[in-house]
């Protein structure tokens, strides 16, 4: 007999969307919105047994992002945003330092195609570790163990049901979980508000934990109303319109653009460059910073294709916001953008 659905949230945190009942669960699985999404191993097997029509193009495409050293920024106190590659960012706001989805090393099946723009040992003084979801290219065991040792003062801000996993990866760090549309409790002296918001995705790290940890995105709002949105891993869905309706036009949007081919396997996990542009337009983004491309080989498209296609969209006038394409390690002074 199928389990009756239930709706869950963190009862200690406020829900900011009117009449939102919480995240839907069926049994031990979180739904992707209202629907239960269960990726199948058959799809993965089909991919492995199929020929990539862009195989030669991909093999010949040796493009990687430029990398510049960001150690001086990490050691300083200036506000700014730095892309570490893939979906990892360092953001400093009013003296508080946040690190999103840290993946600092290569591992089995995840070989970095470019260098990290700093030494992992330079990532100290962090106030918050923001973990959007539990996939291994966003939540890495070795990275979390190192960061926990170097930043015992840091607080982890993440999703519902993540704590048991983190107790194995970083047992000493305090963890605050949130469901979609919930605001984290950062204390009265925090120079910003932080919200956990929807994404269209799923969870799995092993054979028996499908969708047992929630996934999502983050929005940071400053006292003057400016916003920075980290979209996490997501496919195209109606949550972008919902977020814009709740928070108005967004100022800075960190948007994934890679790992989208073949579509039959990736379209429920990741946006392609054209969908990323559409999502940014739905959010009415003033500035768009692409991510989730160039660092790891996760899919069938050639390495340079995601950024090239997004730039073509922008050059054609179909991206509403201003596109910023930083080198890995380049400091973006986002607070100066108009």
Short mmCIF file of C-alpha atoms in Angstrom, two decimals:
data_model
loop_
_atom_site.label_atom_id
_atom_site.label_comp_id
_atom_site.label_asym_id
_atom_site.label_seq_id
_atom_site.Cartn_x
_atom_site.Cartn_y
_atom_site.Cartn_z
CA UNK A 1 0.00 0.00 0.00
CA UNK A 2 1.44 3.38 -1.01
CA UNK A 3 2.29 5.81 1.76
CA UNK A 4 0.05 8.83 2.20
CA UNK A 5 1.80 12.09 1.32
CA UNK A 6 2.81 14.48 4.08
CA UNK A 7 4.25 17.99 4.12
CA UNK A 8 7.32 18.88 6.15
CA UNK A 9 9.41 21.92 7.06
CA UNK A 10 11.67 23.04 9.90
CA UNK A 11 9.17 24.11 12.58
CA UNK A 12 11.75 26.45 14.10
CA UNK A 13 12.04 28.56 10.94
CA UNK A 14 9.47 30.84 9.32
CA UNK A 15 7.89 30.03 5.96
CA UNK A 16 7.89 33.17 3.82
CA UNK A 17 5.57 32.07 1.00
CA UNK A 18 1.90 32.53 1.96
CA UNK A 19 -0.07 29.32 2.37
CA UNK A 20 2.89 27.08 1.54
CA UNK A 21 2.31 23.78 3.40
CA UNK A 22 5.91 22.53 3.32
CA UNK A 23 7.83 20.05 1.19
CA UNK A 24 5.79 17.09 0.03
CA UNK A 25 7.06 13.64 0.98
CA UNK A 26 5.82 10.20 -0.01
CA UNK A 27 7.28 7.64 2.35
CA UNK A 28 10.90 8.61 2.92
CA UNK A 29 11.25 10.43 -0.41
CA UNK A 30 10.99 14.14 -1.05
CA UNK A 31 8.92 15.06 -4.07
CA UNK A 32 10.13 17.38 -6.80
CA UNK A 33 7.44 19.91 -6.07
CA UNK A 34 4.24 17.84 -6.08
CA UNK A 35 5.61 14.95 -8.17
CA UNK A 36 7.86 12.07 -7.13
CA UNK A 37 10.81 11.95 -9.54
CA UNK A 38 12.82 8.72 -9.58
CA UNK A 39 15.74 8.56 -12.05
CA UNK A 40 16.33 5.04 -13.31
CA UNK A 41 19.52 3.05 -13.81
CA UNK A 42 18.07 2.00 -17.16
CA UNK A 43 18.50 5.55 -18.45
CA UNK A 44 22.12 5.58 -17.31
CA UNK A 45 22.70 2.22 -18.98
CA UNK A 46 21.16 3.53 -22.23
CA UNK A 47 23.56 6.48 -22.09
CA UNK A 48 26.59 4.27 -21.50
CA UNK A 49 25.68 1.98 -24.39
CA UNK A 50 24.87 4.79 -26.84
CA UNK A 51 27.25 6.63 -29.15
CA UNK A 52 27.68 10.35 -28.48
CA UNK A 53 27.00 12.13 -31.80
CA UNK A 54 29.45 14.84 -30.69
CA UNK A 55 32.14 12.36 -29.60
CA UNK A 56 34.90 13.67 -31.89
CA UNK A 57 33.99 17.31 -31.29
CA UNK A 58 34.08 16.71 -27.55
CA UNK A 59 37.42 14.88 -27.74
CA UNK A 60 38.99 17.73 -29.72
CA UNK A 61 37.57 20.45 -27.46
CA UNK A 62 40.32 21.13 -24.93
CA UNK A 63 38.95 24.46 -23.73
CA UNK A 64 39.14 25.21 -20.02
CA UNK A 65 38.28 28.38 -18.09
CA UNK A 66 41.09 30.81 -17.35
CA UNK A 67 42.34 30.62 -13.76
CA UNK A 68 43.74 33.47 -11.65
CA UNK A 69 44.95 33.27 -8.07
CA UNK A 70 42.47 34.56 -5.47
CA UNK A 71 44.58 34.09 -2.34
CA UNK A 72 44.87 37.84 -1.71
CA UNK A 73 41.08 38.21 -1.72
CA UNK A 74 40.66 35.27 0.67
CA UNK A 75 43.14 36.79 3.10
CA UNK A 76 41.55 40.23 2.95
CA UNK A 77 38.26 41.70 4.12
CA UNK A 78 36.84 43.27 0.97
CA UNK A 79 33.40 42.31 -0.26
CA UNK A 80 33.26 40.34 -3.48
CA UNK A 81 32.32 37.16 -5.28
CA UNK A 82 34.80 34.53 -6.50
CA UNK A 83 34.06 31.47 -8.62
CA UNK A 84 36.20 28.48 -7.59
CA UNK A 85 34.93 26.37 -10.50
CA UNK A 86 31.82 24.21 -11.06
CA UNK A 87 29.23 25.40 -8.49
CA UNK A 88 31.66 26.55 -5.78
CA UNK A 89 31.69 30.26 -4.90
CA UNK A 90 33.16 32.36 -2.13
CA UNK A 91 30.98 35.37 -1.31
CA UNK A 92 31.93 38.05 1.20
CA UNK A 93 29.22 40.45 2.37
CA UNK A 94 29.82 43.10 5.05
CA UNK A 95 32.65 41.10 6.58
CA UNK A 96 30.83 37.74 6.54
CA UNK A 97 32.24 35.02 4.30
CA UNK A 98 30.08 32.33 2.70
CA UNK A 99 31.20 29.29 0.71
CA UNK A 100 28.71 27.62 -1.62
CA UNK A 101 28.82 23.91 -2.56
CA UNK A 102 32.54 23.33 -1.97
CA UNK A 103 34.32 20.81 -4.19
CA UNK A 104 38.05 21.38 -3.86
CA UNK A 105 39.61 18.12 -5.03
CA UNK A 106 39.42 15.54 -7.76
CA UNK A 107 37.89 12.18 -6.88
CA UNK A 108 36.76 8.98 -8.54
CA UNK A 109 34.72 10.01 -11.57
CA UNK A 110 35.24 13.72 -10.86
CA UNK A 111 38.59 14.87 -12.23
CA UNK A 112 39.15 18.61 -12.23
CA UNK A 113 39.96 19.97 -15.69
CA UNK A 114 41.59 23.11 -14.28
CA UNK A 115 43.42 24.09 -11.13
CA UNK A 116 41.78 25.47 -8.01
CA UNK A 117 42.52 29.24 -7.85
CA UNK A 118 43.87 28.93 -4.31
CA UNK A 119 45.22 26.29 -1.98
CA UNK A 120 42.46 24.46 -0.11
CA UNK A 121 44.34 25.46 3.04
CA UNK A 122 43.63 29.12 2.23
CA UNK A 123 39.89 28.66 2.80
CA UNK A 124 39.79 29.78 6.42
CA UNK A 125 37.72 32.31 8.34
CA UNK A 126 34.47 31.09 6.84
CA UNK A 127 31.26 32.05 8.60
CA UNK A 128 28.81 29.92 6.64
CA UNK A 129 28.98 26.81 4.47
CA UNK A 130 25.96 26.71 2.17
CA UNK A 131 25.12 23.26 0.80
CA UNK A 132 22.37 23.22 -1.82
CA UNK A 133 22.03 19.43 -2.02
CA UNK A 134 23.80 16.12 -1.52
CA UNK A 135 25.13 15.11 -4.94
CA UNK A 136 28.84 14.35 -4.88
CA UNK A 137 29.78 17.13 -7.30
CA UNK A 138 28.33 19.63 -4.77
CA UNK A 139 28.98 17.94 -1.43
CA UNK A 140 32.42 16.31 -1.28
CA UNK A 141 33.63 14.29 1.70
CA UNK A 142 37.31 15.29 1.55
CA UNK A 143 36.45 18.95 1.05
CA UNK A 144 34.03 19.00 3.98
CA UNK A 145 36.50 17.27 6.28
CA UNK A 146 39.20 19.83 5.46
CA UNK A 147 36.88 22.81 5.77
CA UNK A 148 35.52 21.59 9.10
CA UNK A 149 39.05 21.29 10.50
CA UNK A 150 40.02 24.75 9.26
CA UNK A 151 36.73 26.49 10.14
CA UNK A 152 35.40 25.11 13.43
CA UNK A 153 33.47 28.37 13.86
CA UNK A 154 31.50 27.93 10.62
CA UNK A 155 27.81 27.12 10.51
CA UNK A 156 26.34 24.85 7.84
CA UNK A 157 23.14 26.11 6.21
CA UNK A 158 21.45 23.44 4.14
CA UNK A 159 18.35 21.38 3.38
CA UNK A 160 15.98 19.13 5.28
CA UNK A 161 17.38 15.70 6.25
CA UNK A 162 21.00 16.63 5.48
CA UNK A 163 22.22 16.38 9.10
CA UNK A 164 22.73 12.58 9.26
CA UNK A 165 24.97 12.76 6.19
CA UNK A 166 26.93 15.71 7.57
CA UNK A 167 27.45 13.98 10.90
CA UNK A 168 29.67 11.57 8.97
CA UNK A 169 31.42 14.23 6.87
CA UNK A 170 31.84 17.12 9.30
CA UNK A 171 30.66 16.01 12.75
CA UNK A 172 31.83 19.10 14.61
CA UNK A 173 29.96 21.78 12.67
CA UNK A 174 26.52 23.08 13.68
CA UNK A 175 23.87 22.48 11.02
CA UNK A 176 20.71 24.43 10.33
CA UNK A 177 18.26 22.75 7.95
CA UNK A 178 15.50 24.47 6.00
CA UNK A 179 12.74 23.47 3.66
CA UNK A 180 11.73 25.40 0.57
CA UNK A 181 10.54 28.97 1.21
CA UNK A 182 12.06 29.07 4.70
CA UNK A 183 14.30 31.77 6.16
CA UNK A 184 17.38 30.77 8.14
CA UNK A 185 17.93 32.14 11.64
CA UNK A 186 21.23 34.03 11.47
CA UNK A 187 20.89 36.22 14.56
CA UNK A 188 20.20 39.94 14.96
CA UNK A 189 23.68 41.04 13.87
CA UNK A 190 23.67 39.28 10.49
CA UNK A 191 24.12 41.81 7.66
CA UNK A 192 21.69 39.99 5.36
CA UNK A 193 18.72 37.63 5.24
CA UNK A 194 19.08 34.15 3.76
CA UNK A 195 16.33 31.96 2.30
CA UNK A 196 16.22 28.35 1.07
CA UNK A 197 14.18 28.15 -2.11
CA UNK A 198 13.05 25.52 -4.64
CA UNK A 199 15.01 23.78 -7.37
CA UNK A 200 13.86 21.07 -9.77
CA UNK A 201 16.23 18.19 -9.07
CA UNK A 202 16.66 15.01 -6.96
CA UNK A 203 19.03 13.30 -4.51
CA UNK A 204 21.11 10.14 -4.50
CA UNK A 205 24.54 9.28 -3.11
CA UNK A 206 24.15 5.51 -2.71
CA UNK A 207 21.86 2.66 -3.67
CA UNK A 208 19.27 3.11 -0.93
CA UNK A 209 18.95 6.85 -0.29
CA UNK A 210 17.01 8.07 -3.34
CA UNK A 211 15.41 11.47 -2.63
CA UNK A 212 15.90 11.10 1.14
CA UNK A 213 17.67 14.49 1.38
CA UNK A 214 16.05 17.65 0.02
CA UNK A 215 17.61 19.81 -2.72
CA UNK A 216 17.15 23.51 -3.40
CA UNK A 217 18.58 26.97 -4.01
CA UNK A 218 19.59 30.00 -1.93
CA UNK A 219 18.68 33.68 -1.97
CA UNK A 220 20.57 36.30 0.02
CA UNK A 221 18.90 39.68 0.57
CA UNK A 222 20.72 42.76 1.85
CA UNK A 223 19.08 45.46 4.00
CA UNK A 224 18.86 47.75 0.97
CA UNK A 225 16.86 45.09 -0.88
CA UNK A 226 19.57 43.88 -3.26
CA UNK A 227 19.57 40.14 -3.84
CA UNK A 228 22.01 37.41 -4.82
CA UNK A 229 20.50 34.12 -5.98
CA UNK A 230 22.33 30.77 -6.23
CA UNK A 231 20.22 28.46 -8.36
CA UNK A 232 21.92 25.20 -7.32
CA UNK A 233 21.32 22.22 -9.60
CA UNK A 234 18.01 22.54 -11.40
CA UNK A 235 16.03 21.71 -14.47
CA UNK A 236 13.50 24.06 -16.05
CA UNK A 237 10.33 24.37 -13.97
CA UNK A 238 7.84 26.88 -12.64
CA UNK A 239 9.80 27.73 -9.49
CA UNK A 240 11.64 30.55 -11.25
CA UNK A 241 8.39 32.43 -11.77
CA UNK A 242 7.37 31.72 -8.17
CA UNK A 243 10.66 33.10 -6.83
CA UNK A 244 10.36 36.27 -8.90
CA UNK A 245 6.78 36.72 -7.70
CA UNK A 246 7.89 36.39 -4.06
CA UNK A 247 11.08 38.48 -4.18
CA UNK A 248 10.70 40.72 -7.23
CA UNK A 249 13.45 41.29 -9.82
CA UNK A 250 16.70 39.71 -8.66
CA UNK A 251 19.97 41.59 -8.86
CA UNK A 252 22.66 38.90 -9.23
CA UNK A 253 21.84 35.36 -10.36
CA UNK A 254 24.38 32.50 -10.28
CA UNK A 255 22.95 30.14 -12.89
CA UNK A 256 24.08 26.65 -13.98
CA UNK A 257 24.51 26.14 -17.72
CA UNK A 258 26.28 22.78 -18.23
CA UNK A 259 25.76 18.98 -18.12
CA UNK A 260 22.64 18.85 -20.31
CA UNK A 261 23.34 16.19 -22.96
CA UNK A 262 21.88 13.74 -23.73
CA UNK A 263 18.58 15.45 -23.04
CA UNK A 264 16.75 12.18 -22.32
CA UNK A 265 18.93 11.73 -19.25
CA UNK A 266 19.75 15.29 -18.22
CA UNK A 267 16.61 17.33 -18.91
CA UNK A 268 15.10 16.60 -15.49
CA UNK A 269 18.36 17.44 -13.72
CA UNK A 270 19.97 20.45 -15.40
CA UNK A 271 19.06 23.43 -17.56
CA UNK A 272 20.79 23.87 -20.90
CA UNK A 273 22.17 27.31 -21.87
CA UNK A 274 18.95 28.42 -23.56
CA UNK A 275 16.86 27.31 -20.60
CA UNK A 276 19.32 29.04 -18.26
CA UNK A 277 18.78 32.30 -20.15
CA UNK A 278 15.00 31.81 -20.02
CA UNK A 279 15.20 31.13 -16.27
CA UNK A 280 17.29 34.27 -15.70
CA UNK A 281 14.75 36.27 -17.70
CA UNK A 282 11.88 34.85 -15.65
CA UNK A 283 13.76 35.94 -12.52
CA UNK A 284 14.23 39.37 -14.14
CA UNK A 285 17.92 39.10 -13.30
CA UNK A 286 19.97 42.28 -13.55
CA UNK A 287 23.27 40.38 -13.70
CA UNK A 288 23.93 36.75 -14.62
CA UNK A 289 27.03 34.75 -13.65
CA UNK A 290 27.18 31.26 -15.23
CA UNK A 291 28.40 28.23 -13.31
CA UNK A 292 28.37 24.40 -13.48
CA UNK A 293 30.47 24.18 -16.64
CA UNK A 294 34.12 23.71 -17.59
CA UNK A 295 35.40 22.11 -14.38
CA UNK A 296 34.25 18.47 -14.63
CA UNK A 297 33.32 16.17 -17.50
CA UNK A 298 29.78 15.13 -16.54
CA UNK A 299 27.93 14.80 -19.84
CA UNK A 300 28.12 14.57 -23.64
CA UNK A 301 28.40 18.19 -24.77
CA UNK A 302 31.89 19.56 -25.65
CA UNK A 303 33.54 21.56 -22.90
CA UNK A 304 33.24 24.99 -24.51
CA UNK A 305 29.66 24.59 -25.78
CA UNK A 306 27.65 25.73 -22.72
CA UNK A 307 29.37 29.10 -22.39
CA UNK A 308 29.56 29.61 -26.16
CA UNK A 309 25.83 29.06 -26.55
CA UNK A 310 24.96 31.30 -23.61
CA UNK A 311 27.14 34.08 -25.03
CA UNK A 312 25.37 33.72 -28.38
CA UNK A 313 22.02 34.08 -26.63
CA UNK A 314 23.25 37.21 -24.85
CA UNK A 315 24.75 38.70 -28.02
CA UNK A 316 21.44 38.10 -29.78
CA UNK A 317 19.66 40.24 -27.21
CA UNK A 318 17.73 37.34 -25.69
CA UNK A 319 19.25 37.60 -22.21
CA UNK A 320 17.62 40.37 -20.26
CA UNK A 321 20.39 40.85 -17.68
CA UNK A 322 24.07 41.69 -18.08
CA UNK A 323 26.24 38.59 -18.55
CA UNK A 324 29.44 38.38 -16.48
CA UNK A 325 31.89 35.58 -17.31
CA UNK A 326 34.65 35.64 -14.70
CA UNK A 327 37.82 33.62 -14.82
CA UNK A 328 38.09 31.03 -12.08
CA UNK A 329 39.44 32.97 -9.11
CA UNK A 330 38.60 36.41 -10.52
CA UNK A 331 37.06 38.75 -7.95
CA UNK A 332 33.72 40.26 -9.00
CA UNK A 333 32.92 43.45 -7.12
CA UNK A 334 29.24 42.76 -7.36
CA UNK A 335 28.33 45.55 -4.93
CA UNK A 336 29.42 48.13 -7.53
CA UNK A 337 27.16 46.79 -10.29
CA UNK A 338 24.26 49.08 -11.12
#
